[in-house]
Amino acid sequence: MVQRTRSTDAACPVARSLDQIGDWWWLLIVRDALDGARRFSEFQKRLGLAKNILSARLSKLVSHGILRLEPASDGSAYQEYVLTERGESLGIVLHALRQWGQDFLFAPDEEPLPLVEQRTGTPVARLELTLPDGRVLRPHEVEVLRDLDN
């Protein structure tokens, strides 16, 4: 088995981010937490993941500050997994992945589930790279500034 290289000290934010959330189960757990899952049994039912694997993933997400454990909201003896601010901010990443998947991984006759604002049901606008003046940029029109002196 090939050992994955750790990127905790990489200069690239993408590499560091993948070091934290690169396990695809983690993103699916965060997706389900954003959709309201809080209990172990809810995650297990939605994902169909073996209990030992799910338990390990949830523990890692807690140790990485993506989720936190809280007493159950219904007052029972159970604990619930709740997204931290750090975890909730992954929503934008998941929405970008959702948008990419809708654009490239669905057949023309397939209708992906729409993304809407919870309260009103209003469709959410596409994520785009924009300048402060609102002009939309294509990904090839941006670059990482590697030399901070220029």
Short mmCIF file of C-alpha atoms in Angstrom, two decimals:
data_model
loop_
_atom_site.label_atom_id
_atom_site.label_comp_id
_atom_site.label_asym_id
_atom_site.label_seq_id
_atom_site.Cartn_x
_atom_site.Cartn_y
_atom_site.Cartn_z
CA MET A 1 0.00 0.00 0.00
CA VAL A 2 1.27 3.47 -0.91
CA GLN A 3 1.56 5.89 2.00
CA ARG A 4 -0.05 9.24 1.29
CA THR A 5 2.22 12.27 1.63
CA ARG A 6 1.13 14.70 4.33
CA SER A 7 0.72 18.32 3.23
CA THR A 8 0.35 20.14 6.54
CA ASP A 9 3.31 22.42 5.77
CA ALA A 10 2.70 22.83 2.03
CA ALA A 11 2.65 26.37 0.65
CA CYS A 12 -0.48 25.51 -1.35
CA PRO A 13 -3.83 26.00 0.45
CA VAL A 14 -5.42 23.30 -1.76
CA ALA A 15 -2.85 20.72 -0.61
CA ARG A 16 -3.32 21.71 3.04
CA SER A 17 -7.10 21.55 2.67
CA LEU A 18 -6.98 18.11 1.11
CA ASP A 19 -4.74 16.99 3.96
CA GLN A 20 -7.59 17.90 6.33
CA ILE A 21 -10.64 16.84 4.31
CA GLY A 22 -9.27 14.65 1.53
CA ASP A 23 -11.20 11.55 2.58
CA TRP A 24 -14.32 11.46 0.41
CA TRP A 25 -16.39 9.98 3.26
CA TRP A 26 -15.61 13.10 5.28
CA LEU A 27 -17.19 15.34 2.65
CA LEU A 28 -20.25 13.10 2.46
CA ILE A 29 -20.58 13.23 6.25
CA VAL A 30 -20.30 17.03 6.16
CA ARG A 31 -22.87 17.10 3.31
CA ASP A 32 -25.29 15.10 5.44
CA ALA A 33 -24.59 17.26 8.50
CA LEU A 34 -25.39 20.35 6.41
CA ASP A 35 -28.63 18.59 5.42
CA GLY A 36 -29.53 18.13 9.09
CA ALA A 37 -28.07 14.76 10.16
CA ARG A 38 -26.84 14.87 13.75
CA ARG A 39 -26.93 11.37 15.18
CA PHE A 40 -24.68 8.43 14.42
CA SER A 41 -27.69 6.38 13.30
CA GLU A 42 -28.75 9.10 10.84
CA PHE A 43 -25.31 9.20 9.23
CA GLN A 44 -25.17 5.41 9.13
CA LYS A 45 -28.60 5.14 7.49
CA ARG A 46 -27.88 7.86 4.90
CA LEU A 47 -24.39 6.65 3.98
CA GLY A 48 -24.74 2.89 4.44
CA LEU A 49 -21.22 2.90 5.87
CA ALA A 50 -20.04 0.16 8.24
CA LYS A 51 -20.37 1.32 11.85
CA ASN A 52 -16.67 0.94 12.66
CA ILE A 53 -15.64 2.97 9.59
CA LEU A 54 -18.23 5.66 10.28
CA SER A 55 -17.17 5.84 13.91
CA ALA A 56 -13.53 6.34 12.91
CA ARG A 57 -14.46 9.05 10.37
CA LEU A 58 -16.67 10.91 12.84
CA SER A 59 -13.94 10.78 15.49
CA LYS A 60 -11.42 12.25 13.04
CA LEU A 61 -13.83 15.01 12.04
CA VAL A 62 -14.26 15.88 15.71
CA SER A 63 -10.48 15.85 16.32
CA HIS A 64 -9.96 18.11 13.28
CA GLY A 65 -12.52 20.63 14.54
CA ILE A 66 -15.02 20.01 11.73
CA LEU A 67 -17.67 18.51 14.03
CA ARG A 68 -18.23 18.72 17.76
CA LEU A 69 -20.18 16.42 20.06
CA GLU A 70 -23.09 17.87 22.01
CA PRO A 71 -25.73 16.36 24.28
CA ALA A 72 -28.78 15.31 22.29
CA SER A 73 -31.19 18.17 21.65
CA ASP A 74 -34.14 16.02 22.79
CA GLY A 75 -32.65 15.52 26.27
CA SER A 76 -31.96 11.81 25.73
CA ALA A 77 -28.70 10.13 26.75
CA TYR A 78 -27.42 10.24 23.17
CA GLN A 79 -24.87 12.66 21.76
CA GLU A 80 -25.18 14.52 18.49
CA TYR A 81 -22.60 15.62 15.95
CA VAL A 82 -22.85 19.31 15.16
CA LEU A 83 -20.87 21.22 12.57
CA THR A 84 -18.44 23.78 13.92
CA GLU A 85 -17.95 27.09 12.12
CA ARG A 86 -14.99 25.44 10.40
CA GLY A 87 -17.19 22.53 9.31
CA GLU A 88 -20.10 24.67 8.21
CA SER A 89 -17.78 26.76 6.03
CA LEU A 90 -17.13 23.60 3.98
CA GLY A 91 -20.63 24.12 2.60
CA ILE A 92 -19.25 26.43 -0.08
CA VAL A 93 -16.78 23.72 -1.14
CA LEU A 94 -19.58 21.17 -1.36
CA HIS A 95 -21.76 23.57 -3.33
CA ALA A 96 -18.90 24.09 -5.80
CA LEU A 97 -18.54 20.30 -6.16
CA ARG A 98 -22.31 19.98 -6.58
CA GLN A 99 -22.27 22.61 -9.31
CA TRP A 100 -19.38 20.91 -11.13
CA GLY A 101 -21.14 17.54 -10.88
CA GLN A 102 -24.36 19.00 -12.24
CA ASP A 103 -22.49 20.54 -15.16
CA PHE A 104 -20.46 17.50 -16.17
CA LEU A 105 -21.75 14.28 -14.62
CA PHE A 106 -25.44 14.24 -15.48
CA ALA A 107 -26.94 13.13 -18.79
CA PRO A 108 -29.05 15.75 -20.61
CA ASP A 109 -32.24 13.92 -19.64
CA GLU A 110 -31.30 13.79 -15.93
CA GLU A 111 -32.50 16.53 -13.63
CA PRO A 112 -30.20 17.07 -10.63
CA LEU A 113 -31.77 18.15 -7.37
CA PRO A 114 -31.87 21.96 -7.19
CA LEU A 115 -30.08 23.95 -4.50
CA VAL A 116 -32.48 26.42 -2.86
CA GLU A 117 -32.57 28.81 0.07
CA GLN A 118 -34.20 26.98 3.02
CA ARG A 119 -36.66 29.62 4.10
CA THR A 120 -38.08 30.71 0.73
CA GLY A 121 -37.19 27.91 -1.69
CA THR A 122 -35.52 30.46 -3.98
CA PRO A 123 -32.92 28.84 -6.28
CA VAL A 124 -29.33 29.67 -5.31
CA ALA A 125 -27.21 31.53 -7.89
CA ARG A 126 -24.20 29.79 -9.41
CA LEU A 127 -20.87 30.19 -7.65
CA GLU A 128 -18.52 32.29 -9.72
CA LEU A 129 -15.14 33.95 -9.43
CA THR A 130 -15.71 37.70 -9.47
CA LEU A 131 -13.72 40.89 -9.20
CA PRO A 132 -14.78 43.48 -6.61
CA ASP A 133 -16.64 45.34 -9.40
CA GLY A 134 -18.73 42.21 -10.08
CA ARG A 135 -17.08 41.19 -13.33
CA VAL A 136 -17.13 37.38 -13.67
CA LEU A 137 -13.80 35.68 -14.33
CA ARG A 138 -13.12 32.28 -15.87
CA PRO A 139 -10.74 30.04 -13.88
CA HIS A 140 -7.98 30.48 -16.50
CA GLU A 141 -8.11 34.24 -15.92
CA VAL A 142 -6.83 34.02 -12.34
CA GLU A 143 -3.47 32.97 -10.94
CA VAL A 144 -1.82 32.47 -7.59
CA LEU A 145 0.57 35.30 -6.83
CA ARG A 146 3.73 33.37 -5.98
CA ASP A 147 6.17 36.25 -5.57
CA LEU A 148 4.80 38.63 -2.96
CA ASP A 149 7.50 41.22 -3.75
CA ASN A 150 6.09 41.93 -7.24
#
